[in-house]
Amino acid sequence: MMPSDRSANRIEAFYAKALRLYPPPFREAYAPAMRQTFHDALQDRQRPIRDLASLILRDLVISLAKEHLVMLRDSFFRPALLFNALVLAALATGLALALNTIPQQVLRLGADDPQIAIATDLVAVFQSGGIQEMLRQGALPFLVGGPGNVDMAHSLAPFVIVYDDQGHILASQAVLEGKAPTPPPGVFDYVRIHAEDRFSWQPRRDVRIAAVMQRVNGPQSGFVVAGRNMREVEARESLVGKLAGLTWIGMMAVILVGTVVFGWYTKPKSA
Amino acid sequence: MANEPGPATPLSPAVFAILLSLAEGERSWPSTNGTRRWGGKHGYLIMKDAMAARGGGVRLGPGTLYGSLDRMMRDGMVEESGLSDDERRRYYRLTNLGNSTLAVELERLDAAITSARSLGLLPQGGRS
């Protein structure tokens, strides 16, 4: 069936409007030729109008998507533009990692400060008068509390545990599940050689302690462990991690938007 | 046939149909025209050729046709002939690279058909 002249004009006008959906450079280059081709097809009496309509509709959908994708590729997938975006993304990622790692390290190292002071003072006392004698004289009262009153799982207060040279407990201000725990033997071995170790001690799966162990020399040798629950420090480390993550996402969004805008305004004329 | 390197094969059905249509037009151009080059084919003629059985039965619309022609011109396979009988009609013809690309693709298809015949997937002596 052939369309009447009036219908043909209407169909051509519709097609001309649909051509506006193509990317501008493609439209400027080919819209007149496409209209002419469509006009030629409409005038072809061997071709049924229904067949032509289905062909044109299908072609519009597929070629519109394709030409827009080609335009995007030509606009944004240019080596210089991609290289700049990748360099900026790498810098942003490095910065975000530094924002995550440096404060976490500072927080973790800072968590040892009271324990270092406590252990150092106590070791000096023990070395001057012997561990047993000083404990008898009440060397621990300057600390937070008396023996066994710090629950390692819940309290944030610093505590001290004193061990003899074999690693047996002589006195403890802290308990976990009713008894004072002992660090792994490797820590004692290390401190025997290096005099001090600062470590994260996990006496139970859900309990992490910022601990400092120092060697006591002198008439009675032994070890002093000063510790503190890391729960609060780890909460701050987690907050720092989240803030660094949000900063990274923000920087990536800025780079993406900047690349898209820059790519759009500097796209090749033919794109 | 020349086998100079061109765009990678296999070609898309649209590109193959366009090359075939333009090659057919160039071949049918009478040699009596001496040095005058063939003026090429316009969009609708290429569309019709592609849709015919001899063109592969490829249903090309204007968007696909001119999108393919645009990329083929960028690749150097076709060129505008400059001929114009209407300000909106544009005529295209093959370049040497287009001719050689078509030749490579036809050889590839021919090898596949020969292989299919030898495996008994196609009747011997049938059209290819």
CSV table of C-alpha atoms in Angstrom, one decimal:
chain,number,residue,atom,x,y,z
A,1,MET,CA,0.0,0.0,0.0
A,2,MET,CA,1.4,3.4,-1.0
A,3,PRO,CA,0.8,6.4,1.3
A,4,SER,CA,-1.0,9.4,-0.1
A,5,ASP,CA,1.1,12.6,-0.7
A,6,ARG,CA,-0.3,14.1,2.5
A,7,SER,CA,0.5,11.0,4.6
A,8,ALA,CA,3.9,10.8,3.0
A,9,ASN,CA,4.6,14.4,3.9
A,10,ARG,CA,3.5,13.7,7.5
A,11,ILE,CA,5.7,10.6,7.8
A,12,GLU,CA,8.6,12.6,6.4
A,13,ALA,CA,8.1,15.4,8.8
A,14,PHE,CA,8.0,12.9,11.7
A,15,TYR,CA,11.2,11.3,10.4
A,16,ALA,CA,12.8,14.8,10.2
A,17,LYS,CA,11.9,15.4,13.8
A,18,ALA,CA,13.3,12.0,14.8
A,19,LEU,CA,16.6,12.9,13.2
A,20,ARG,CA,17.0,15.6,15.8
A,21,LEU,CA,17.7,12.9,18.3
A,22,TYR,CA,21.0,12.0,16.7
A,23,PRO,CA,24.2,13.5,18.1
A,24,PRO,CA,24.7,17.0,16.6
A,25,PRO,CA,27.9,16.4,14.6
A,26,PHE,CA,26.3,13.2,13.0
A,27,ARG,CA,23.0,15.0,12.4
A,28,GLU,CA,24.7,18.0,10.7
A,29,ALA,CA,26.7,15.7,8.5
A,30,TYR,CA,24.1,13.2,7.5
A,31,ALA,CA,20.5,14.4,8.3
A,32,PRO,CA,19.8,15.8,4.8
A,33,ALA,CA,21.1,12.6,3.1
A,34,MET,CA,19.1,10.4,5.5
A,35,ARG,CA,16.0,12.4,4.8
A,36,GLN,CA,16.6,12.0,1.1
A,37,THR,CA,17.2,8.3,1.5
A,38,PHE,CA,14.0,8.0,3.5
A,39,HIS,CA,12.1,10.0,0.8
A,40,ASP,CA,13.5,7.7,-1.9
A,41,ALA,CA,12.3,4.7,0.1
A,42,LEU,CA,8.8,6.2,0.5
A,43,GLN,CA,8.6,6.8,-3.2
A,44,ASP,CA,9.6,3.3,-4.0
A,45,ARG,CA,6.3,1.7,-5.0
A,46,GLN,CA,7.7,-1.8,-4.7
A,47,ARG,CA,8.2,-1.4,-1.0
A,48,PRO,CA,5.2,-1.9,1.3
A,49,ILE,CA,4.8,1.1,3.7
A,50,ARG,CA,4.4,-1.3,6.7
A,51,ASP,CA,7.7,-3.0,5.9
A,52,LEU,CA,9.4,0.4,5.6
A,53,ALA,CA,7.9,1.7,8.9
A,54,SER,CA,9.1,-1.3,10.8
A,55,LEU,CA,12.6,-1.0,9.2
A,56,ILE,CA,12.8,2.7,10.0
A,57,LEU,CA,11.6,2.3,13.6
A,58,ARG,CA,14.1,-0.5,14.3
A,59,ASP,CA,16.8,1.5,12.6
A,60,LEU,CA,16.1,4.6,14.6
A,61,VAL,CA,16.3,2.7,17.9
A,62,ILE,CA,19.5,0.8,17.0
A,63,SER,CA,21.4,3.6,15.2
A,64,LEU,CA,20.5,6.3,17.7
A,65,ALA,CA,21.9,4.2,20.5
A,66,LYS,CA,25.0,3.3,18.4
A,67,GLU,CA,25.7,6.9,17.3
A,68,HIS,CA,25.4,8.2,20.8
A,69,LEU,CA,27.8,5.5,22.1
A,70,VAL,CA,30.2,6.3,19.3
A,71,MET,CA,30.0,10.0,20.3
A,72,LEU,CA,30.6,9.1,23.9
A,73,ARG,CA,33.6,7.0,22.9
A,74,ASP,CA,35.1,9.7,20.7
A,75,SER,CA,34.5,12.4,23.3
A,76,PHE,CA,35.7,10.6,26.5
A,77,PHE,CA,37.8,7.6,25.5
A,78,ARG,CA,40.7,9.7,24.2
A,79,PRO,CA,44.1,8.6,25.5
A,80,ALA,CA,45.1,12.0,26.8
A,81,LEU,CA,41.8,12.5,28.7
A,82,LEU,CA,41.8,8.9,30.1
A,83,PHE,CA,45.5,9.2,31.1
A,84,ASN,CA,44.8,12.5,33.0
A,85,ALA,CA,41.8,10.9,34.7
A,86,LEU,CA,43.8,7.8,35.7
A,87,VAL,CA,46.7,9.9,37.0
A,88,LEU,CA,44.2,12.0,39.1
A,89,ALA,CA,42.4,8.9,40.3
A,90,ALA,CA,45.8,7.3,41.3
A,91,LEU,CA,46.7,10.5,43.2
A,92,ALA,CA,43.3,10.6,44.9
A,93,THR,CA,43.6,7.0,45.9
A,94,GLY,CA,47.1,7.5,47.3
A,95,LEU,CA,45.9,10.6,49.2
A,96,ALA,CA,42.9,8.7,50.6
A,97,LEU,CA,45.1,5.8,51.6
A,98,ALA,CA,47.5,8.2,53.4
A,99,LEU,CA,44.4,9.9,55.1
A,100,ASN,CA,43.4,6.4,56.3
A,101,THR,CA,46.8,5.0,57.3
A,102,ILE,CA,48.6,8.0,58.9
A,103,PRO,CA,45.9,9.0,61.4
A,104,GLN,CA,45.4,5.3,62.3
A,105,GLN,CA,49.1,4.8,63.0
A,106,VAL,CA,49.1,8.0,65.1
A,107,LEU,CA,46.1,6.8,67.0
A,108,ARG,CA,47.5,3.3,67.6
A,109,LEU,CA,51.0,4.6,68.6
A,110,GLY,CA,49.3,7.2,70.9
A,111,ALA,CA,47.3,4.4,72.6
A,112,ASP,CA,50.6,3.1,74.1
A,113,ASP,CA,51.6,6.4,75.8
A,114,PRO,CA,50.2,5.9,79.3
A,115,GLN,CA,51.4,2.3,79.4
A,116,ILE,CA,54.9,3.3,78.4
A,117,ALA,CA,55.0,5.8,81.3
A,118,ILE,CA,53.5,3.4,83.8
A,119,ALA,CA,55.8,0.5,82.8
A,120,THR,CA,58.9,2.6,82.8
A,121,ASP,CA,58.2,4.0,86.3
A,122,LEU,CA,57.3,0.6,87.7
A,123,VAL,CA,60.4,-1.1,86.2
A,124,ALA,CA,62.6,1.6,87.8
A,125,VAL,CA,61.0,1.0,91.2
A,126,PHE,CA,61.4,-2.8,90.9
A,127,GLN,CA,65.0,-2.6,89.7
A,128,SER,CA,65.9,-0.4,92.7
A,129,GLY,CA,64.4,-2.7,95.4
A,130,GLY,CA,63.5,-6.0,93.9
A,131,ILE,CA,60.1,-7.1,92.6
A,132,GLN,CA,58.8,-9.1,95.6
A,133,GLU,CA,60.0,-6.5,98.2
A,134,MET,CA,58.4,-3.6,96.3
A,135,LEU,CA,55.2,-5.5,95.8
A,136,ARG,CA,55.1,-6.1,99.5
A,137,GLN,CA,55.6,-2.5,100.2
A,138,GLY,CA,52.7,-1.6,98.0
A,139,ALA,CA,54.4,-0.5,94.8
A,140,LEU,CA,51.1,-0.6,92.8
A,141,PRO,CA,48.9,1.9,94.7
A,142,PHE,CA,49.9,4.8,92.5
A,143,LEU,CA,48.1,3.0,89.7
A,144,VAL,CA,44.4,3.2,89.1
A,145,GLY,CA,43.2,0.6,91.6
A,146,GLY,CA,44.1,-2.5,93.6
A,147,PRO,CA,44.7,-6.0,92.4
A,148,GLY,CA,42.2,-7.6,90.1
A,149,ASN,CA,39.8,-4.7,89.8
A,150,VAL,CA,40.2,-4.0,86.1
A,151,ASP,CA,38.0,-6.1,83.8
A,152,MET,CA,40.1,-6.3,80.6
A,153,ALA,CA,37.1,-7.0,78.5
A,154,HIS,CA,35.1,-3.9,79.5
A,155,SER,CA,37.2,-1.3,81.4
A,156,LEU,CA,39.1,1.3,79.5
A,157,ALA,CA,41.4,1.9,82.5
A,158,PRO,CA,45.1,1.1,82.2
A,159,PHE,CA,46.3,-1.9,84.2
A,160,VAL,CA,49.6,-3.6,85.2
A,161,ILE,CA,50.5,-7.3,85.4
A,162,VAL,CA,53.9,-8.3,86.9
A,163,TYR,CA,55.5,-11.6,86.0
A,164,ASP,CA,58.6,-13.3,87.3
A,165,ASP,CA,61.5,-14.4,85.1
A,166,GLN,CA,59.7,-17.6,84.1
A,167,GLY,CA,56.6,-15.7,83.1
A,168,HIS,CA,54.5,-16.6,86.2
A,169,ILE,CA,52.1,-14.0,87.5
A,170,LEU,CA,53.3,-12.3,90.6
A,171,ALA,CA,50.6,-9.5,90.8
A,172,SER,CA,47.9,-8.3,88.5
A,173,GLN,CA,45.4,-5.4,88.5
A,174,ALA,CA,43.5,-7.0,85.6
A,175,VAL,CA,41.3,-10.0,85.1
A,176,LEU,CA,39.7,-11.6,82.1
A,177,GLU,CA,37.0,-14.3,82.8
A,178,GLY,CA,38.2,-14.4,86.5
A,179,LYS,CA,41.9,-14.8,86.0
A,180,ALA,CA,44.9,-12.8,84.9
A,181,PRO,CA,46.0,-13.8,81.4
A,182,THR,CA,49.6,-14.2,80.2
A,183,PRO,CA,50.9,-13.0,76.8
A,184,PRO,CA,52.3,-15.5,74.3
A,185,PRO,CA,55.8,-16.9,75.3
A,186,GLY,CA,57.3,-15.3,72.2
A,187,VAL,CA,56.8,-11.8,73.7
A,188,PHE,CA,58.7,-12.8,76.8
A,189,ASP,CA,61.6,-14.1,74.6
A,190,TYR,CA,61.6,-10.9,72.6
A,191,VAL,CA,61.7,-8.7,75.7
A,192,ARG,CA,64.5,-10.8,77.3
A,193,ILE,CA,66.6,-9.7,74.3
A,194,HIS,CA,65.2,-6.2,73.5
A,195,ALA,CA,64.1,-5.0,76.9
A,196,GLU,CA,60.8,-3.8,75.6
A,197,ASP,CA,57.9,-4.7,73.3
A,198,ARG,CA,54.9,-2.7,72.3
A,199,PHE,CA,52.2,-4.9,70.9
A,200,SER,CA,48.5,-5.5,70.3
A,201,TRP,CA,47.5,-8.3,72.6
A,202,GLN,CA,44.4,-10.3,72.0
A,203,PRO,CA,43.8,-12.5,75.1
A,204,ARG,CA,40.3,-13.3,73.8
A,205,ARG,CA,38.8,-13.1,70.3
A,206,ASP,CA,36.9,-9.9,71.1
A,207,VAL,CA,39.4,-8.2,73.4
A,208,ARG,CA,42.3,-6.3,72.1
A,209,ILE,CA,44.8,-4.6,74.4
A,210,ALA,CA,47.5,-2.0,73.6
A,211,ALA,CA,50.2,-3.5,75.7
A,212,VAL,CA,53.8,-2.5,76.6
A,213,MET,CA,56.0,-5.2,78.2
A,214,GLN,CA,59.3,-4.1,79.8
A,215,ARG,CA,62.1,-6.2,81.3
A,216,VAL,CA,63.0,-5.9,85.0
A,217,ASN,CA,66.7,-6.5,85.7
A,218,GLY,CA,68.5,-6.4,89.0
A,219,PRO,CA,68.4,-8.7,92.0
A,220,GLN,CA,65.0,-10.2,91.0
A,221,SER,CA,64.4,-10.2,87.3
A,222,GLY,CA,61.0,-10.3,85.7
A,223,PHE,CA,58.5,-8.5,83.4
A,224,VAL,CA,56.0,-5.7,83.7
A,225,VAL,CA,53.1,-5.5,81.3
A,226,ALA,CA,51.1,-2.3,81.2
A,227,GLY,CA,48.0,-2.5,79.1
A,228,ARG,CA,44.7,-0.7,78.1
A,229,ASN,CA,41.7,-1.9,76.2
A,230,MET,CA,41.8,-0.6,72.6
A,231,ARG,CA,38.1,-0.5,72.0
A,232,GLU,CA,37.9,3.3,72.0
A,233,VAL,CA,41.0,3.7,69.8
A,234,GLU,CA,39.7,1.2,67.3
A,235,ALA,CA,36.4,3.0,67.2
A,236,ARG,CA,38.3,6.2,66.2
A,237,GLU,CA,40.4,4.2,63.7
A,238,SER,CA,37.2,3.0,62.2
A,239,LEU,CA,35.8,6.5,62.0
A,240,VAL,CA,39.0,7.7,60.3
A,241,GLY,CA,38.7,4.8,57.8
A,242,LYS,CA,35.1,5.8,57.0
A,243,LEU,CA,36.1,9.5,56.6
A,244,ALA,CA,39.0,8.5,54.3
A,245,GLY,CA,36.6,6.3,52.3
A,246,LEU,CA,34.1,9.2,51.9
A,247,THR,CA,36.9,11.5,50.9
A,248,TRP,CA,38.0,9.1,48.3
A,249,ILE,CA,34.5,8.7,46.9
A,250,GLY,CA,34.2,12.5,46.8
A,251,MET,CA,37.5,13.0,45.0
A,252,MET,CA,36.5,10.3,42.5
A,253,ALA,CA,33.2,12.0,41.8
A,254,VAL,CA,34.9,15.3,41.3
A,255,ILE,CA,37.4,13.7,38.9
A,256,LEU,CA,34.6,11.9,37.0
A,257,VAL,CA,32.5,15.1,36.6
A,258,GLY,CA,35.6,17.1,35.7
A,259,THR,CA,36.6,14.6,33.1
A,260,VAL,CA,33.1,14.4,31.6
A,261,VAL,CA,32.8,18.3,31.5
A,262,PHE,CA,36.4,18.7,30.1
A,263,GLY,CA,35.8,15.9,27.6
A,264,TRP,CA,32.6,17.4,26.4
A,265,TYR,CA,34.0,20.9,25.9
A,266,THR,CA,37.2,19.6,24.2
A,267,LYS,CA,35.6,16.9,22.1
A,268,PRO,CA,36.8,16.6,18.5
A,269,LYS,CA,34.7,18.4,16.0
A,270,SER,CA,34.0,15.1,14.2
A,271,ALA,CA,32.7,13.4,17.4
B,1,MET,CA,43.6,-10.2,-5.6
B,2,ALA,CA,45.5,-7.7,-3.5
B,3,ASN,CA,45.8,-8.7,0.2
B,4,GLU,CA,47.1,-5.4,1.6
B,5,PRO,CA,46.2,-5.0,5.3
B,6,GLY,CA,42.9,-3.3,5.9
B,7,PRO,CA,40.3,-3.1,8.6
B,8,ALA,CA,39.9,-6.4,10.5
B,9,THR,CA,37.7,-9.1,9.2
B,10,PRO,CA,35.2,-10.6,9.6
B,11,LEU,CA,33.2,-7.5,8.6
B,12,SER,CA,29.9,-6.6,10.1
B,13,PRO,CA,26.9,-7.5,7.8
B,14,ALA,CA,26.2,-3.8,7.1
B,15,VAL,CA,29.8,-3.1,6.1
B,16,PHE,CA,30.0,-6.2,4.0
B,17,ALA,CA,26.7,-5.4,2.2
B,18,ILE,CA,27.8,-1.8,1.5
B,19,LEU,CA,31.1,-2.9,0.1
B,20,LEU,CA,29.4,-5.5,-2.0
B,21,SER,CA,26.9,-3.0,-3.4
B,22,LEU,CA,29.5,-0.5,-4.3
B,23,ALA,CA,31.8,-3.2,-5.8
B,24,GLU,CA,28.9,-4.4,-7.9
B,25,GLY,CA,28.3,-0.9,-9.2
B,26,GLU,CA,31.9,-0.3,-10.0
B,27,ARG,CA,32.2,-3.6,-11.8
B,28,SER,CA,29.2,-2.9,-14.0
B,29,TRP,CA,30.5,0.6,-14.9
B,30,PRO,CA,31.2,0.3,-18.7
B,31,SER,CA,35.0,0.2,-19.5
B,32,THR,CA,34.3,2.3,-22.5
B,33,ASN,CA,34.3,5.3,-20.3
B,34,GLY,CA,38.1,5.5,-20.5
B,35,THR,CA,39.6,7.3,-17.6
B,36,ARG,CA,36.4,8.7,-16.2
B,37,ARG,CA,35.7,7.1,-12.8
B,38,TRP,CA,32.4,5.7,-11.8
B,39,GLY,CA,30.2,8.2,-10.0
B,40,GLY,CA,29.2,5.9,-7.2
B,41,LYS,CA,25.8,5.0,-5.6
B,42,HIS,CA,23.5,7.0,-3.4
B,43,GLY,CA,22.1,5.9,0.0
B,44,TYR,CA,18.8,4.4,-1.2
B,45,LEU,CA,20.4,2.3,-4.0
B,46,ILE,CA,22.9,0.9,-1.5
B,47,MET,CA,19.9,0.1,0.9
B,48,LYS,CA,18.1,-1.7,-1.9
B,49,ASP,CA,21.1,-3.7,-3.0
B,50,ALA,CA,21.8,-4.8,0.6
B,51,MET,CA,18.2,-5.9,1.1
B,52,ALA,CA,18.3,-8.0,-2.2
B,53,ALA,CA,19.3,-11.7,-1.9
B,54,ARG,CA,22.5,-11.0,-3.9
B,55,GLY,CA,23.4,-8.3,-1.4
B,56,GLY,CA,23.0,-10.7,1.6
B,57,GLY,CA,19.5,-9.7,2.5
B,58,VAL,CA,20.7,-7.2,5.1
B,59,ARG,CA,17.9,-4.7,6.2
B,60,LEU,CA,19.7,-1.4,6.4
B,61,GLY,CA,17.9,1.7,7.5
B,62,PRO,CA,19.3,5.2,6.9
B,63,GLY,CA,20.8,5.6,10.4
B,64,THR,CA,22.7,2.3,10.2
B,65,LEU,CA,23.7,3.0,6.5
B,66,TYR,CA,25.1,6.5,7.1
B,67,GLY,CA,26.7,5.5,10.5
B,68,SER,CA,28.5,2.7,8.7
B,69,LEU,CA,29.5,4.9,5.7
B,70,ASP,CA,30.8,7.5,8.2
B,71,ARG,CA,33.1,4.9,9.9
B,72,MET,CA,34.0,3.3,6.5
B,73,MET,CA,35.1,6.8,5.2
B,74,ARG,CA,37.2,7.3,8.4
B,75,ASP,CA,38.8,3.9,7.8
B,76,GLY,CA,39.5,4.8,4.2
B,77,MET,CA,37.3,2.1,2.6
B,78,VAL,CA,34.8,4.4,0.8
B,79,GLU,CA,34.8,7.9,-0.4
B,80,GLU,CA,32.3,10.4,-1.6
B,81,SER,CA,32.4,10.6,-5.4
B,82,GLY,CA,31.4,14.3,-5.5
B,83,LEU,CA,28.6,13.5,-8.0
B,84,SER,CA,25.4,15.2,-7.2
B,85,ASP,CA,22.0,15.2,-8.9
B,86,ASP,CA,20.3,16.6,-5.8
B,87,GLU,CA,21.8,18.7,-3.0
B,88,ARG,CA,20.7,16.2,-0.4
B,89,ARG,CA,21.8,13.1,-2.3
B,90,ARG,CA,25.3,11.9,-1.6
B,91,TYR,CA,27.2,9.3,-3.8
B,92,TYR,CA,29.8,6.9,-2.5
B,93,ARG,CA,32.3,4.6,-4.1
B,94,LEU,CA,35.0,2.2,-3.1
B,95,THR,CA,38.6,3.1,-2.5
B,96,ASN,CA,41.5,0.7,-3.2
B,97,LEU,CA,41.5,-0.2,0.5
B,98,GLY,CA,37.7,-0.9,0.3
B,99,ASN,CA,38.3,-3.2,-2.7
B,100,SER,CA,41.0,-5.2,-1.0
B,101,THR,CA,39.1,-5.4,2.3
B,102,LEU,CA,36.1,-6.9,0.4
B,103,ALA,CA,38.5,-9.3,-1.4
B,104,VAL,CA,39.9,-10.5,1.9
B,105,GLU,CA,36.5,-11.0,3.3
B,106,LEU,CA,35.3,-12.9,0.2
B,107,GLU,CA,38.3,-15.2,0.4
B,108,ARG,CA,37.6,-15.8,4.0
B,109,LEU,CA,34.0,-16.7,3.3
B,110,ASP,CA,35.0,-18.8,0.3
B,111,ALA,CA,37.4,-20.8,2.5
B,112,ALA,CA,34.6,-21.3,5.0
B,113,ILE,CA,32.2,-22.5,2.3
B,114,THR,CA,34.8,-24.9,0.8
B,115,SER,CA,35.4,-26.3,4.3
B,116,ALA,CA,31.7,-26.7,4.9
B,117,ARG,CA,31.4,-28.6,1.6
B,118,SER,CA,34.3,-30.9,2.4
B,119,LEU,CA,32.6,-31.7,5.7
B,120,GLY,CA,29.4,-32.5,3.9
B,121,LEU,CA,27.5,-29.6,5.5
B,122,LEU,CA,26.7,-28.2,2.1
B,123,PRO,CA,25.9,-30.0,-1.1
B,124,GLN,CA,28.8,-30.5,-3.5
B,125,GLY,CA,28.6,-28.3,-6.6
B,126,GLY,CA,26.0,-26.0,-5.1
B,127,ARG,CA,26.2,-22.2,-5.5
B,128,SER,CA,28.6,-20.4,-3.3
